[in-house]
């Protein structure tokens, strides 16, 4: 019995560690020696880490002899998205490209959509405690801060990376310049909320560094959609924080 419990804890830790590593690496990851520096490599990283986390979670469930799933109406949205994407791929004139994404748009491929939805369900079922969620968000803060610090000199016309493809103001580790703005805008309000939750000085310092650098980049890029996302999400977090302070 004790061995089974230890095995369960080990495989659950493996699954959570894979997700935490993915959350940190995905915004930063690129391979300079491949023809597609960002998208294909990020998709490969996503698939490997999500399948690793899924395999470990399934082993944990087999040892426990039960599968505990968080059943919620919110789960209908990703399920519908997967069905629509699968149907779109099925009736596509280029099924190979629609499934793999390569050489088409990788981010909208069926494979990427499926793996991202698996990641969503793994996070929902593995990160249930508030401290787990806090750790997940904080790791993304650190990753986002590194993304912003890499993008800042690029936007200013300084190119610290020793690669020919990086000698451009538009290069960053997320994707397009507008994609970077959306990434920062979508995550900035959530990151800023950590300053009201955590009492640790290091956490507050890193969060504020991320907030300041992100705002500077948003001003420099000035993408209207990113500003709209920032305003809507900030309003929602503010409303939720006031209405459900004990949960928040």
PDB file of N, CA, C and O in Angstrom, residues 21 30 53 59 86 95-96 98 100 110 112 123 126 142 163-164 167 170 176 182 187 193 207 219 221 237:
ATOM      1  N   UNK A  21       7.803  22.888 -16.429  1.00  0.00           N
ATOM      2  CA  UNK A  21       8.924  23.108 -17.343  1.00  0.00           C
ATOM      3  C   UNK A  21       8.435  23.636 -18.688  1.00  0.00           C
ATOM      4  O   UNK A  21       9.048  24.539 -19.280  1.00  0.00           O
ATOM      5  N   UNK A  30      13.439  28.505 -28.875  1.00  0.00           N
ATOM      6  CA  UNK A  30      13.665  28.564 -30.318  1.00  0.00           C
ATOM      7  C   UNK A  30      14.973  27.844 -30.621  1.00  0.00           C
ATOM      8  O   UNK A  30      15.842  27.714 -29.760  1.00  0.00           O
ATOM      9  N   UNK A  53       3.654  14.518 -19.624  1.00  0.00           N
ATOM     10  CA  UNK A  53       2.777  14.787 -18.474  1.00  0.00           C
ATOM     11  C   UNK A  53       1.543  13.892 -18.506  1.00  0.00           C
ATOM     12  O   UNK A  53       1.107  13.381 -17.466  1.00  0.00           O
ATOM     13  N   UNK A  59      -0.385   6.876 -15.692  1.00  0.00           N
ATOM     14  CA  UNK A  59       0.230   5.864 -14.825  1.00  0.00           C
ATOM     15  C   UNK A  59      -0.215   6.051 -13.383  1.00  0.00           C
ATOM     16  O   UNK A  59      -0.510   5.076 -12.673  1.00  0.00           O
ATOM     17  N   UNK A  86     -11.396  19.441 -35.675  1.00  0.00           N
ATOM     18  CA  UNK A  86     -11.314  18.104 -36.280  1.00  0.00           C
ATOM     19  C   UNK A  86     -12.157  18.025 -37.555  1.00  0.00           C
ATOM     20  O   UNK A  86     -11.721  17.466 -38.566  1.00  0.00           O
ATOM     21  N   UNK A  95      -5.371  17.860 -46.038  1.00  0.00           N
ATOM     22  CA  UNK A  95      -5.520  17.259 -44.716  1.00  0.00           C
ATOM     23  C   UNK A  95      -4.185  17.148 -43.977  1.00  0.00           C
ATOM     24  O   UNK A  95      -4.118  17.343 -42.764  1.00  0.00           O
ATOM     25  N   UNK A  96      -3.128  16.824 -44.696  1.00  0.00           N
ATOM     26  CA  UNK A  96      -1.810  16.675 -44.067  1.00  0.00           C
ATOM     27  C   UNK A  96      -1.381  17.990 -43.404  1.00  0.00           C
ATOM     28  O   UNK A  96      -0.992  18.023 -42.240  1.00  0.00           O
ATOM     29  N   UNK A  98      -3.295  20.534 -42.630  1.00  0.00           N
ATOM     30  CA  UNK A  98      -4.254  20.943 -41.603  1.00  0.00           C
ATOM     31  C   UNK A  98      -4.026  20.195 -40.291  1.00  0.00           C
ATOM     32  O   UNK A  98      -4.249  20.740 -39.212  1.00  0.00           O
ATOM     33  N   UNK A 100      -0.947  18.539 -39.274  1.00  0.00           N
ATOM     34  CA  UNK A 100       0.371  18.813 -38.698  1.00  0.00           C
ATOM     35  C   UNK A 100       0.669  20.303 -38.583  1.00  0.00           C
ATOM     36  O   UNK A 100       1.446  20.710 -37.713  1.00  0.00           O
ATOM     37  N   UNK A 110      -4.632  20.941 -36.223  1.00  0.00           N
ATOM     38  CA  UNK A 110      -5.366  20.043 -35.337  1.00  0.00           C
ATOM     39  C   UNK A 110      -4.457  19.496 -34.242  1.00  0.00           C
ATOM     40  O   UNK A 110      -4.874  19.383 -33.079  1.00  0.00           O
ATOM     41  N   UNK A 112      -1.765  20.902 -32.835  1.00  0.00           N
ATOM     42  CA  UNK A 112      -1.516  21.937 -31.826  1.00  0.00           C
ATOM     43  C   UNK A 112      -2.751  22.159 -30.960  1.00  0.00           C
ATOM     44  O   UNK A 112      -2.645  22.290 -29.734  1.00  0.00           O
ATOM     45  N   UNK A 123      -3.756  20.685 -16.530  1.00  0.00           N
ATOM     46  CA  UNK A 123      -3.601  21.764 -15.547  1.00  0.00           C
ATOM     47  C   UNK A 123      -4.803  21.819 -14.620  1.00  0.00           C
ATOM     48  O   UNK A 123      -4.664  21.945 -13.389  1.00  0.00           O
ATOM     49  N   UNK A 126      -4.534  18.731 -12.239  1.00  0.00           N
ATOM     50  CA  UNK A 126      -3.338  18.569 -11.419  1.00  0.00           C
ATOM     51  C   UNK A 126      -3.058  19.757 -10.514  1.00  0.00           C
ATOM     52  O   UNK A 126      -2.488  19.601  -9.436  1.00  0.00           O
ATOM     53  N   UNK A 142       8.224  34.662 -14.534  1.00  0.00           N
ATOM     54  CA  UNK A 142       9.672  34.642 -14.754  1.00  0.00           C
ATOM     55  C   UNK A 142       9.984  34.453 -16.235  1.00  0.00           C
ATOM     56  O   UNK A 142      10.843  35.142 -16.795  1.00  0.00           O
ATOM     57  N   UNK A 163      22.749  35.870 -34.001  1.00  0.00           N
ATOM     58  CA  UNK A 163      22.167  35.133 -35.123  1.00  0.00           C
ATOM     59  C   UNK A 163      21.698  36.125 -36.178  1.00  0.00           C
ATOM     60  O   UNK A 163      21.162  37.194 -35.849  1.00  0.00           O
ATOM     61  N   UNK A 164      21.861  35.766 -37.436  1.00  0.00           N
ATOM     62  CA  UNK A 164      21.473  36.670 -38.522  1.00  0.00           C
ATOM     63  C   UNK A 164      19.973  36.967 -38.500  1.00  0.00           C
ATOM     64  O   UNK A 164      19.554  38.097 -38.747  1.00  0.00           O
ATOM     65  N   UNK A 167      18.797  39.835 -36.224  1.00  0.00           N
ATOM     66  CA  UNK A 167      19.204  41.213 -36.481  1.00  0.00           C
ATOM     67  C   UNK A 167      18.040  42.011 -37.057  1.00  0.00           C
ATOM     68  O   UNK A 167      18.111  42.600 -38.135  1.00  0.00           O
ATOM     69  N   UNK A 170      11.901  43.233 -35.275  1.00  0.00           N
ATOM     70  CA  UNK A 170      10.666  42.446 -35.150  1.00  0.00           C
ATOM     71  C   UNK A 170      10.902  41.090 -34.485  1.00  0.00           C
ATOM     72  O   UNK A 170       9.943  40.403 -34.144  1.00  0.00           O
ATOM     73  N   UNK A 176       5.396  36.910 -33.872  1.00  0.00           N
ATOM     74  CA  UNK A 176       5.338  38.234 -34.490  1.00  0.00           C
ATOM     75  C   UNK A 176       5.333  39.311 -33.409  1.00  0.00           C
ATOM     76  O   UNK A 176       5.125  39.035 -32.222  1.00  0.00           O
ATOM     77  N   UNK A 182       0.157  40.758 -27.727  1.00  0.00           N
ATOM     78  CA  UNK A 182      -1.001  40.030 -27.213  1.00  0.00           C
ATOM     79  C   UNK A 182      -0.602  39.154 -26.030  1.00  0.00           C
ATOM     80  O   UNK A 182      -1.313  39.080 -25.023  1.00  0.00           O
ATOM     81  N   UNK A 187      -1.285  38.418 -20.256  1.00  0.00           N
ATOM     82  CA  UNK A 187      -0.727  37.898 -19.010  1.00  0.00           C
ATOM     83  C   UNK A 187      -0.450  38.971 -17.970  1.00  0.00           C
ATOM     84  O   UNK A 187      -0.368  38.689 -16.775  1.00  0.00           O
ATOM     85  N   UNK A 193      -1.622  40.847 -10.360  1.00  0.00           N
ATOM     86  CA  UNK A 193      -2.424  40.446  -9.194  1.00  0.00           C
ATOM     87  C   UNK A 193      -1.593  39.677  -8.162  1.00  0.00           C
ATOM     88  O   UNK A 193      -1.969  39.610  -6.990  1.00  0.00           O
ATOM     89  N   UNK A 207       7.714  40.556 -10.359  1.00  0.00           N
ATOM     90  CA  UNK A 207       6.435  40.906 -10.990  1.00  0.00           C
ATOM     91  C   UNK A 207       6.457  42.341 -11.495  1.00  0.00           C
ATOM     92  O   UNK A 207       6.042  42.629 -12.623  1.00  0.00           O
ATOM     93  N   UNK A 219       3.653  49.971 -25.215  1.00  0.00           N
ATOM     94  CA  UNK A 219       3.660  51.340 -25.725  1.00  0.00           C
ATOM     95  C   UNK A 219       4.465  51.444 -27.018  1.00  0.00           C
ATOM     96  O   UNK A 219       4.078  52.162 -27.954  1.00  0.00           O
ATOM     97  N   UNK A 221       5.067  48.977 -29.223  1.00  0.00           N
ATOM     98  CA  UNK A 221       4.400  48.255 -30.309  1.00  0.00           C
ATOM     99  C   UNK A 221       3.075  48.925 -30.670  1.00  0.00           C
ATOM    100  O   UNK A 221       2.726  49.065 -31.840  1.00  0.00           O
ATOM    101  N   UNK A 237     -10.581  40.870 -13.875  1.00  0.00           N
ATOM    102  CA  UNK A 237      -9.833  40.499 -12.667  1.00  0.00           C
ATOM    103  C   UNK A 237     -10.200  41.422 -11.516  1.00  0.00           C
ATOM    104  O   UNK A 237     -10.351  40.982 -10.368  1.00  0.00           O
TER     105      UNK A 237
END
